[in-house]
Coordinates of C-alpha atoms in Angstrom, one line a residue:
M240 CA 72.2 7.6 7.7
R241 CA 72.7 11.4 7.4
N242 CA 69.0 11.8 6.8
L243 CA 68.3 9.7 9.9
L244 CA 70.6 11.9 12.0
K245 CA 68.8 15.0 10.9
N246 CA 65.4 13.5 11.7
I247 CA 66.4 12.4 15.2
L248 CA 68.5 15.3 16.2
G249 CA 65.7 17.3 17.6
I250 CA 64.3 14.4 19.7
G251 CA 67.9 13.6 20.8
L252 CA 68.6 17.1 22.0
A253 CA 65.4 17.1 24.0
F254 CA 66.3 13.8 25.5
L255 CA 69.7 15.0 26.5
L256 CA 68.1 18.0 28.3
V257 CA 65.9 15.5 30.2
Q258 CA 69.0 13.5 31.1
C259 CA 70.9 16.6 32.2
K260 CA 68.1 17.5 34.5
A261 CA 67.9 14.0 35.8
T262 CA 71.5 14.2 37.1
T263 CA 70.6 17.0 39.4
D264 CA 67.0 15.9 40.4
I265 CA 66.7 12.5 42.1
H266 CA 62.9 12.8 41.9
N267 CA 62.7 12.7 38.1
P268 CA 60.8 10.0 36.3
V269 CA 62.1 6.4 36.4
P270 CA 65.2 5.9 34.3
P271 CA 65.7 2.7 32.2
N272 CA 66.7 -0.7 33.4
I273 CA 70.2 -1.6 32.5
I274 CA 71.6 -5.0 31.6
V275 CA 75.4 -5.6 31.2
I276 CA 76.4 -9.0 29.7
I277 CA 80.0 -10.1 29.7
I278 CA 81.1 -13.1 27.8
D279 CA 84.5 -14.2 29.1
D280 CA 87.2 -14.6 26.5
L281 CA 84.9 -14.3 23.5
G282 CA 86.8 -13.7 20.3
Y283 CA 86.3 -10.6 18.1
S284 CA 84.9 -12.7 15.3
D285 CA 82.9 -15.2 17.3
L286 CA 79.4 -13.7 16.8
G287 CA 77.5 -14.0 13.5
C288 CA 77.2 -10.2 13.4
Y289 CA 81.0 -10.0 13.5
G290 CA 81.7 -12.6 10.9
S291 CA 81.1 -16.0 12.6
E292 CA 79.5 -19.1 11.2
I293 CA 78.3 -19.9 14.8
D294 CA 74.5 -19.5 15.2
T295 CA 74.3 -16.5 17.5
K296 CA 70.8 -15.4 16.4
N297 CA 69.8 -13.8 19.7
I298 CA 72.9 -11.6 20.0
D299 CA 72.8 -10.8 16.2
A300 CA 69.2 -9.6 16.7
L301 CA 70.5 -7.2 19.4
A302 CA 73.0 -5.9 16.9
R303 CA 70.3 -5.2 14.3
E304 CA 68.4 -3.2 16.9
G305 CA 71.3 -1.1 18.1
I306 CA 75.0 -0.2 17.7
R307 CA 77.8 -2.6 16.8
F308 CA 81.2 -1.2 17.7
T309 CA 84.2 -2.4 15.6
N310 CA 87.0 -0.4 17.3
F311 CA 86.2 -1.1 21.0
Y312 CA 89.2 -1.8 23.3
A313 CA 89.6 -3.8 26.5
S314 CA 92.7 -4.8 28.5
P315 CA 94.5 -7.9 27.2
N316 CA 93.3 -9.8 30.3
C317 CA 90.1 -10.2 32.3
S318 CA 90.5 -8.7 35.7
P319 CA 92.2 -5.4 34.5
T320 CA 89.3 -5.0 32.0
R321 CA 86.7 -5.5 34.8
A322 CA 88.5 -2.9 36.9
M323 CA 88.2 -0.4 34.1
L324 CA 84.6 -1.4 33.4
M325 CA 83.4 -0.8 36.9
S326 CA 85.5 2.2 37.7
G327 CA 85.7 4.2 34.4
M328 CA 89.5 4.6 34.9
D329 CA 92.7 2.9 34.0
H330 CA 93.3 -0.4 35.9
H331 CA 96.7 0.7 37.1
L332 CA 94.9 3.3 39.2
A333 CA 91.9 1.1 40.1
G334 CA 93.9 -1.6 42.0
I335 CA 94.5 -4.2 39.3
G336 CA 97.8 -2.9 38.0
S337 CA 98.7 -6.5 37.4
M338 CA 96.4 -9.5 37.4
A339 CA 94.1 -9.7 40.4
G340 CA 96.3 -11.1 43.2
R341 CA 98.7 -12.7 40.8
M342 CA 102.0 -12.0 39.0
I343 CA 102.8 -8.9 41.1
G344 CA 106.5 -7.9 40.6
P345 CA 108.6 -7.1 43.7
N346 CA 108.7 -3.4 42.7
Q347 CA 104.9 -3.3 42.4
K348 CA 104.0 -4.8 45.8
G349 CA 102.5 -2.4 48.3
K350 CA 102.1 0.4 45.7
P351 CA 98.8 2.2 45.2
G352 CA 97.0 0.8 42.2
Y353 CA 98.6 -2.7 42.7
E354 CA 96.5 -3.9 45.6
G355 CA 95.1 -6.8 43.7
Y356 CA 91.5 -5.8 44.2
L357 CA 89.2 -3.0 43.2
N358 CA 90.6 -0.4 45.6
N359 CA 89.2 2.3 47.8
S360 CA 90.2 5.0 45.3
T361 CA 87.4 3.9 43.0
I362 CA 83.6 4.2 42.9
A363 CA 81.9 1.5 41.0
F364 CA 79.1 2.7 38.7
S365 CA 76.9 0.1 40.5
E366 CA 77.3 2.1 43.7
L367 CA 76.1 5.3 42.1
V368 CA 73.1 3.8 40.4
K369 CA 72.1 2.1 43.6
D370 CA 72.2 5.5 45.2
R371 CA 69.9 6.7 42.4
G372 CA 67.3 4.1 43.5
Y373 CA 68.1 1.1 41.3
R374 CA 67.7 -2.5 42.3
T375 CA 71.1 -4.0 41.6
Y376 CA 72.0 -7.7 40.9
Y377 CA 75.2 -9.5 39.9
T378 CA 75.7 -13.1 38.7
G379 CA 78.8 -14.8 37.4
K380 CA 82.5 -14.1 37.3
W381 CA 83.7 -11.2 39.4
H382 CA 87.5 -11.5 39.4
L383 CA 88.1 -8.2 41.2
G384 CA 89.8 -9.6 44.2
N385 CA 88.7 -11.4 47.4
N386 CA 89.3 -8.4 49.7
E387 CA 86.0 -7.4 51.4
V388 CA 86.4 -3.9 50.0
A389 CA 85.9 -5.4 46.5
H390 CA 83.1 -7.8 47.1
P391 CA 80.0 -7.2 44.9
N392 CA 77.7 -6.5 47.9
N393 CA 80.2 -3.8 49.1
R394 CA 80.3 -2.3 45.6
G395 CA 76.7 -1.5 45.2
F396 CA 75.0 -4.8 44.5
D397 CA 71.9 -5.8 46.5
K398 CA 72.2 -9.5 45.5
A399 CA 75.1 -11.4 44.0
W400 CA 75.9 -15.0 43.2
W401 CA 79.5 -14.7 42.0
Q402 CA 82.8 -16.5 41.1
V403 CA 85.6 -14.8 42.9
G404 CA 88.5 -16.2 40.8
G405 CA 89.4 -16.0 37.1
T406 CA 89.3 -19.7 36.0
P407 CA 86.4 -22.0 36.8
G408 CA 87.6 -25.4 37.8
S409 CA 84.7 -26.8 35.8
H410 CA 81.6 -25.3 34.2
F411 CA 79.7 -28.3 35.3
D412 CA 80.2 -28.2 39.1
L413 CA 82.3 -26.7 41.9
S414 CA 84.2 -29.8 42.9
A415 CA 87.3 -29.1 40.7
S416 CA 87.5 -25.4 41.5
S417 CA 90.0 -25.1 44.3
S418 CA 90.6 -26.0 47.9
R419 CA 89.6 -22.4 48.7
P420 CA 86.0 -21.1 48.3
N421 CA 85.7 -19.8 44.7
Y422 CA 81.9 -19.2 44.7
F423 CA 79.8 -17.0 46.9
K424 CA 76.1 -16.1 47.3
D425 CA 76.4 -12.6 48.6
N426 CA 79.3 -13.0 51.1
I427 CA 78.5 -16.6 52.0
P428 CA 80.8 -19.3 50.5
Q429 CA 79.0 -21.9 48.4
E430 CA 79.9 -25.6 48.2
N431 CA 76.7 -27.2 46.9
V432 CA 74.9 -26.5 43.6
P433 CA 72.1 -28.2 41.7
H434 CA 72.9 -31.6 40.3
D435 CA 72.4 -30.3 36.7
F436 CA 74.6 -27.3 37.3
F437 CA 76.2 -25.7 34.2
S438 CA 77.7 -22.2 34.8
T439 CA 76.0 -20.5 31.8
D440 CA 72.5 -21.7 32.6
F441 CA 72.9 -21.2 36.3
Y442 CA 74.1 -17.6 36.1
T443 CA 71.3 -16.7 33.7
N444 CA 68.6 -18.3 35.8
Q445 CA 69.9 -16.7 38.9
L446 CA 69.7 -13.2 37.4
I447 CA 66.2 -13.8 36.2
N448 CA 65.2 -15.1 39.7
Y449 CA 66.7 -12.0 41.3
I450 CA 64.6 -9.7 39.0
E451 CA 61.5 -11.8 39.6
E452 CA 61.9 -11.8 43.3
D453 CA 61.7 -8.0 43.5
D454 CA 59.2 -7.4 40.8
K455 CA 56.8 -6.0 43.3
N456 CA 59.1 -3.0 43.2
K457 CA 58.5 -2.3 39.5
D458 CA 58.5 1.4 40.2
Q459 CA 62.3 1.0 40.7
P460 CA 64.5 0.3 37.7
F461 CA 67.1 -2.4 38.0
L462 CA 70.8 -2.9 37.0
G463 CA 71.6 -6.5 36.2
M464 CA 75.1 -7.7 35.4
L465 CA 75.3 -11.2 33.8
S466 CA 79.0 -12.1 33.7
F467 CA 79.4 -15.6 32.1
S468 CA 82.5 -17.6 32.9
A469 CA 82.0 -19.2 29.5
V470 CA 83.7 -19.3 27.1
H471 CA 86.8 -19.2 29.4
L472 CA 88.8 -22.5 29.5
P473 CA 88.3 -25.2 30.3
V474 CA 86.1 -25.3 27.2
H475 CA 83.1 -27.3 28.3
C476 CA 79.7 -27.7 26.6
P477 CA 76.4 -29.2 27.8
E478 CA 75.2 -32.3 26.0
S479 CA 72.5 -30.4 24.2
H480 CA 75.1 -28.4 22.2
I481 CA 78.2 -30.5 22.1
D482 CA 77.6 -32.0 18.6
I483 CA 75.9 -29.2 16.9
Y484 CA 79.0 -28.2 14.9
K485 CA 80.3 -31.7 14.3
G486 CA 82.4 -31.7 11.1
R487 CA 82.1 -27.9 10.6
Y488 CA 85.8 -27.3 11.2
D489 CA 87.5 -30.1 9.3
E490 CA 89.1 -27.7 6.9
G491 CA 91.1 -26.1 9.6
Y492 CA 91.8 -22.7 11.2
E493 CA 93.4 -21.1 8.2
A494 CA 90.3 -21.8 6.1
L495 CA 88.1 -20.5 8.9
R496 CA 90.1 -17.2 9.1
R497 CA 89.6 -16.6 5.4
T498 CA 85.8 -17.4 5.6
R499 CA 85.3 -15.1 8.6
L500 CA 87.3 -12.3 7.1
Q501 CA 85.2 -12.3 3.9
K502 CA 82.0 -12.3 5.9
Q503 CA 83.3 -9.4 8.0
K504 CA 83.9 -7.4 4.7
D505 CA 80.4 -8.3 3.5
L506 CA 78.9 -7.0 6.8
D507 CA 81.0 -3.8 6.6
V508 CA 82.5 -4.7 10.0
T509 CA 86.0 -4.7 8.4
D510 CA 87.2 -2.6 5.5
K511 CA 87.4 -4.3 2.1
S512 CA 91.2 -3.6 2.0
V513 CA 92.1 -5.5 5.2
S514 CA 94.2 -8.7 4.9
L515 CA 94.7 -11.3 7.5
S516 CA 97.5 -11.1 10.1
H517 CA 100.2 -13.7 10.2
L518 CA 99.6 -16.9 12.1
P519 CA 101.0 -16.7 15.7
P520 CA 104.4 -18.4 16.1
T521 CA 102.9 -21.0 18.4
A522 CA 100.5 -22.3 15.7
K523 CA 101.5 -24.9 13.2
A524 CA 100.2 -24.8 9.6
W525 CA 97.1 -26.9 9.4
D526 CA 98.5 -29.0 6.5
S527 CA 101.6 -29.9 8.7
L528 CA 99.4 -31.6 11.3
S529 CA 98.8 -35.3 11.1
E530 CA 95.3 -36.6 10.3
E531 CA 94.9 -37.6 14.0
E532 CA 96.0 -34.2 15.2
Q533 CA 93.6 -32.5 12.8
Q534 CA 90.7 -34.6 14.1
Y535 CA 91.6 -33.8 17.7
Y536 CA 91.9 -30.0 17.0
S537 CA 88.7 -29.9 15.0
R538 CA 86.9 -31.5 17.9
R539 CA 88.2 -28.8 20.2
M540 CA 86.7 -26.1 18.0
E541 CA 83.4 -28.0 17.6
V542 CA 83.0 -28.0 21.3
Y543 CA 84.0 -24.3 21.6
A544 CA 81.4 -23.3 18.9
G545 CA 78.8 -25.2 20.8
M546 CA 79.7 -23.4 24.0
V547 CA 79.3 -20.0 22.2
D548 CA 76.0 -21.1 20.8
H549 CA 74.8 -22.1 24.2
V550 CA 75.7 -18.7 25.6
D551 CA 73.6 -17.1 22.8
D552 CA 70.7 -19.3 23.8
N553 CA 71.0 -18.0 27.3
V554 CA 71.1 -14.5 26.1
G555 CA 67.9 -15.3 24.2
K556 CA 66.3 -16.7 27.4
L557 CA 67.0 -13.5 29.3
I558 CA 65.7 -11.3 26.5
S559 CA 62.5 -13.5 26.2
Y560 CA 62.0 -13.1 30.0
L561 CA 62.4 -9.3 29.8
K562 CA 59.9 -9.1 26.9
K563 CA 57.4 -11.4 28.6
D564 CA 57.5 -9.5 31.9
G565 CA 57.2 -6.1 30.3
H566 CA 60.7 -4.9 31.0
Y567 CA 62.3 -5.0 27.6
D568 CA 60.9 -1.8 26.2
N569 CA 62.6 0.2 28.9
T570 CA 65.8 -1.7 29.1
L571 CA 69.3 -0.7 27.8
I572 CA 71.5 -3.8 27.0
L573 CA 75.3 -3.7 26.7
L574 CA 77.0 -6.9 25.6
M575 CA 80.8 -7.4 25.4
S576 CA 83.8 -9.6 25.8
D577 CA 86.4 -8.9 28.4
N578 CA 89.5 -9.3 26.2
G579 CA 90.6 -10.9 23.0
G580 CA 89.9 -14.6 22.5
A581 CA 92.0 -17.2 24.3
G582 CA 94.7 -18.7 22.0
F583 CA 97.3 -20.0 24.3
N584 CA 98.2 -23.7 24.2
G585 CA 96.9 -24.8 27.5
W586 CA 98.4 -23.9 30.9
Q587 CA 102.0 -22.7 31.2
S588 CA 102.5 -23.4 34.9
E589 CA 103.7 -26.8 36.2
A590 CA 100.6 -27.2 38.3
G591 CA 98.4 -26.4 35.2
K592 CA 100.3 -28.9 33.1
R593 CA 99.9 -31.6 35.7
R594 CA 96.2 -30.9 35.9
F595 CA 95.8 -31.2 32.1
E596 CA 97.8 -34.5 32.1
I597 CA 95.6 -36.2 34.6
A598 CA 92.3 -35.0 33.0
H599 CA 90.1 -37.2 30.8
N600 CA 91.0 -35.6 27.5
T601 CA 90.2 -38.3 25.0
I602 CA 88.7 -37.0 21.8
E603 CA 85.4 -38.6 22.8
N604 CA 85.3 -36.7 26.1
L605 CA 86.5 -33.3 25.1
G606 CA 84.2 -30.7 26.4
K607 CA 82.5 -33.1 28.9
Q608 CA 82.9 -33.3 32.6
G609 CA 86.4 -34.4 33.6
S610 CA 88.1 -32.9 30.5
V611 CA 90.3 -29.8 30.6
N612 CA 89.9 -28.5 27.1
Y613 CA 91.3 -25.5 25.2
I614 CA 91.4 -24.5 21.6
G615 CA 95.0 -23.6 21.1
A616 CA 96.8 -20.9 19.1
G617 CA 95.6 -21.8 15.6
W618 CA 91.9 -21.5 16.5
G619 CA 92.7 -18.6 18.9
S620 CA 94.0 -16.7 15.8
A621 CA 90.8 -17.7 13.9
I622 CA 88.4 -16.4 16.6
S623 CA 90.5 -13.1 16.6
T624 CA 90.1 -12.7 12.8
P625 CA 91.5 -10.5 11.3
F626 CA 93.8 -9.3 14.0
R627 CA 97.2 -10.3 15.3
L628 CA 97.6 -12.7 18.3
F629 CA 95.0 -12.9 21.1
K630 CA 94.4 -12.6 24.8
R631 CA 97.3 -11.5 27.0
H632 CA 98.8 -9.5 24.2
V633 CA 98.7 -5.8 23.5
S634 CA 98.3 -6.4 19.7
E635 CA 94.9 -5.8 18.2
G636 CA 93.8 -9.4 18.6
G637 CA 94.3 -9.2 22.4
L638 CA 92.7 -5.8 22.8
R639 CA 89.8 -5.4 20.4
I640 CA 86.5 -6.9 21.5
P641 CA 82.9 -7.3 20.2
M642 CA 80.7 -4.7 21.8
I643 CA 76.9 -4.1 21.2
V644 CA 74.6 -1.6 22.7
S645 CA 70.9 -2.3 22.2
G646 CA 67.5 -2.9 23.9
G647 CA 64.0 -1.5 23.6
Y648 CA 65.1 1.6 25.5
L649 CA 66.7 3.0 22.3
K650 CA 63.3 2.9 20.5
S651 CA 61.6 4.4 23.5
I652 CA 63.8 7.5 23.4
N653 CA 63.9 7.7 19.6
S654 CA 61.4 6.0 17.3
D655 CA 63.7 6.4 14.3
W656 CA 65.7 3.4 15.6
D657 CA 62.8 1.4 14.0
N658 CA 64.0 2.5 10.6
L659 CA 67.3 0.7 10.9
K660 CA 67.0 -2.8 9.6
D661 CA 70.6 -3.7 10.3
G662 CA 71.4 -1.3 13.2
V663 CA 74.4 1.1 13.2
I664 CA 78.0 0.1 12.8
N665 CA 80.3 2.5 14.6
H666 CA 84.0 2.5 13.7
Q667 CA 85.3 5.0 16.2
L668 CA 87.7 4.1 19.0
F669 CA 86.2 3.5 22.4
T670 CA 87.4 1.7 25.5
V671 CA 85.8 -0.1 28.4
R672 CA 86.6 3.0 30.5
D673 CA 83.7 4.7 28.6
I674 CA 81.0 2.3 29.8
A675 CA 80.8 3.5 33.4
P676 CA 80.3 7.2 32.4
T677 CA 77.7 6.2 29.8
I678 CA 75.7 4.1 32.3
Q679 CA 75.9 6.9 34.8
E680 CA 74.5 9.5 32.3
V681 CA 71.7 7.2 31.2
A682 CA 70.8 6.4 34.8
G683 CA 70.8 10.1 35.7
V684 CA 73.7 10.3 38.1
E685 CA 76.9 12.3 38.3
Y686 CA 80.3 11.0 39.3
P687 CA 81.4 12.7 42.5
S688 CA 84.3 15.1 42.5
E689 CA 87.2 14.1 44.8
E690 CA 85.2 12.5 47.6
Y691 CA 82.4 9.9 48.0
K692 CA 80.9 9.0 51.4
G693 CA 83.9 10.3 53.3
K694 CA 86.7 8.7 51.2
S695 CA 88.9 10.3 48.6
I696 CA 88.4 9.0 45.0
L697 CA 90.2 9.4 41.7
P698 CA 88.5 10.9 38.7
Q699 CA 87.1 8.8 35.8
S700 CA 89.0 9.1 32.5
G701 CA 86.4 7.4 30.3
K702 CA 83.9 9.5 28.3
S703 CA 80.2 8.9 28.0
F704 CA 78.9 7.9 24.6
A705 CA 75.2 8.3 25.6
Q706 CA 74.9 10.8 22.8
L707 CA 75.3 8.0 20.3
L708 CA 72.1 6.4 21.7
S709 CA 69.9 9.5 21.7
S710 CA 70.9 11.9 18.9
D711 CA 73.8 11.0 16.7
P712 CA 75.1 7.4 16.3
E713 CA 78.2 8.8 14.6
A714 CA 79.1 11.7 17.0
Q715 CA 82.8 12.1 17.7
I716 CA 83.3 11.3 21.4
H717 CA 87.1 11.0 21.7
P718 CA 89.3 13.7 20.0
E719 CA 91.7 12.4 17.3
E720 CA 94.7 13.5 19.4
E721 CA 93.7 11.6 22.6
I722 CA 96.2 9.1 23.9
F723 CA 95.2 5.6 24.6
G724 CA 97.6 3.2 26.4
W725 CA 97.9 -0.3 27.6
E726 CA 100.4 -2.3 29.8
L727 CA 100.2 -5.8 31.2
F728 CA 102.9 -8.5 31.8
K729 CA 105.5 -6.0 30.7
R730 CA 103.9 -5.8 27.3
K731 CA 103.0 -2.2 26.4
A732 CA 101.3 -0.2 23.7
V733 CA 100.0 3.3 23.0
Q734 CA 97.8 4.6 20.3
K735 CA 97.2 8.2 19.0
D736 CA 95.4 9.5 15.9
G737 CA 95.4 6.0 14.2
W738 CA 99.1 5.3 14.9
K739 CA 100.2 2.7 17.4
I740 CA 103.4 1.5 19.0
L741 CA 103.7 -1.7 20.9
W742 CA 106.4 -3.7 22.7
I743 CA 106.1 -7.5 23.0
E744 CA 108.9 -9.9 24.1
P745 CA 110.8 -11.8 21.3
D746 CA 108.7 -15.0 21.6
F747 CA 105.7 -13.1 20.1
G748 CA 107.2 -9.8 19.0
K749 CA 110.5 -8.1 18.4
G750 CA 111.6 -7.2 21.9
D751 CA 111.6 -3.6 20.7
W752 CA 109.1 -0.9 19.8
E753 CA 107.1 -1.7 16.7
L754 CA 105.1 1.0 14.9
Y755 CA 101.9 0.6 12.9
H756 CA 99.6 2.9 11.0
L757 CA 96.3 1.2 12.0
K758 CA 94.2 3.2 9.7
E759 CA 96.0 1.4 6.8
D760 CA 97.3 -1.6 8.6
P761 CA 94.9 -2.8 11.4
T762 CA 96.4 -6.3 11.4
E763 CA 99.8 -5.0 12.2
K764 CA 101.8 -6.6 9.4
N765 CA 104.0 -3.7 8.3
D766 CA 106.3 -2.4 11.0
L767 CA 107.2 1.2 10.2
A768 CA 109.5 1.9 13.2
R769 CA 112.7 2.2 11.0
S770 CA 111.1 4.2 8.1
H771 CA 109.2 6.7 10.3
P772 CA 111.6 7.5 13.2
E773 CA 109.9 10.9 13.9
K774 CA 106.5 9.2 14.4
L775 CA 108.1 6.5 16.5
A776 CA 109.6 9.2 18.8
E777 CA 106.3 11.0 19.0
L778 CA 104.5 7.8 20.1
I779 CA 107.2 7.0 22.6
T780 CA 106.7 10.4 24.2
A781 CA 102.9 9.6 24.2
W782 CA 103.6 6.3 26.0
E783 CA 105.7 8.1 28.6
Q784 CA 102.8 10.5 29.2
Y785 CA 100.3 7.6 29.5
Q786 CA 102.7 5.8 31.9
Q787 CA 103.1 8.9 34.2
E788 CA 99.4 9.8 34.2
N789 CA 98.2 6.3 35.0
N790 CA 100.7 5.0 37.6
V791 CA 102.2 2.3 35.3
I792 CA 105.0 0.4 37.0
I793 CA 106.7 -2.1 34.8
S794 CA 107.4 -5.3 36.8
N795 CA 111.0 -6.2 37.6
G796 CA 110.0 -9.8 38.3
D797 CA 109.5 -12.8 36.2
I798 CA 106.1 -13.4 34.6
V799 CA 104.9 -16.9 35.1
F800 CA 101.5 -17.6 33.5
P801 CA 99.1 -20.0 35.2

């Protein structure tokens, strides 16, 4: 790797000079196409290149051609992550201080940063690249609020077919969504879809259609965002994939965790010294389940694996189209999850429970139309291997996500990417706030200072990692002493120089600050709060700094999950 870095340094520096010039000269040569793929609720270990047994050959191929990140952080839930992704700043500033339009505490209502939609203090990177001359398309889950200010067409997208809410009523059709419009084509509510509608196929095809429709403008690059609502619950799977993994999970989730961890070590995704986190308190030991329960839960995971496999096939469909149409060689691809895998046991609200109770959830119908399927805490822990807990939590299992940067564009700027048979694995800490500045640099645009088109805007806090793509895949982007913080649903955490404190209520945590040295204990098994009081005090001060700088208001209301 060191020899590679020396060989590509000169080319990389030259490229950076070109990029720096591009930010000030709108008439520079055409910049690359950019594709951003978001897989909703995908677990850290759900891809083959992150340790999974699921056949994700198309995404794995992207990993072998690019950079796989092992220490990439999101928010513990979807809409806050998406706010950070689009804006490049903390979600408490960007308008989604709590969940989009939900679970706002009385003391948060009406406060800046808690509007429940991507607010007017932000500029989405899509707006900036559109100004640069990009064609811009969005398909899939949006979840950044139903206020017109936040609609995709008002945030830089020329064409958009989008799901406004967080949970699809069904991946098969729109009928079970809601009494309110949940799907829009541009700003027009949609009630009818093709008879063979399945969300994953539909969103992929729609993005390809958008690109094809405007291919006469090939002198213009495009930004395409493909935001799958899969693999968010309800866990549904088309008939073509529903039985592919039949019998694969009969040994249970504890055995799967061990298998995935060993593969992660073999792939150098995880350090050889890492041990598994404890099972979550809401998961029963597999051996304590009855034979009937084991069969039922195995089927749930079989369907989930088929759903992931089906997403990968659609990623492959998009890549094949880009190659066939001559786009791939000048396309940068970013692929990510939006939070840790979903491991909660169904719906917590009374309405959600009633919906589950009336659904057709026999073992024969799990994953099919009419079912309301989920995988539960045991499998949720397995898809988060090796980390603690899962989505909604500020533990590592809720925050760390798979993230891959790839595409033919990397080879076009540096031929030495051809020499990497297995790609690059980067273990540095990054967050979704870093994606917007990176895309902006690659596209050749600068983030405005203080004002954009007559409105005051907040600064981005993310940092571009474009240098990793062009000159040095191991360059230090964030300084060791930088503070990273998280808060959602009253759960809070901060990390600095490999140390982390977190606070989770007693059901899942201790109801007090816990302290972990992540460099030695990434699975958060050894709480050092009592033995390292000075470090605990230092991190509490860091948390207070994060809270003040990012407008964090802890809700004084009850948290009721949907």
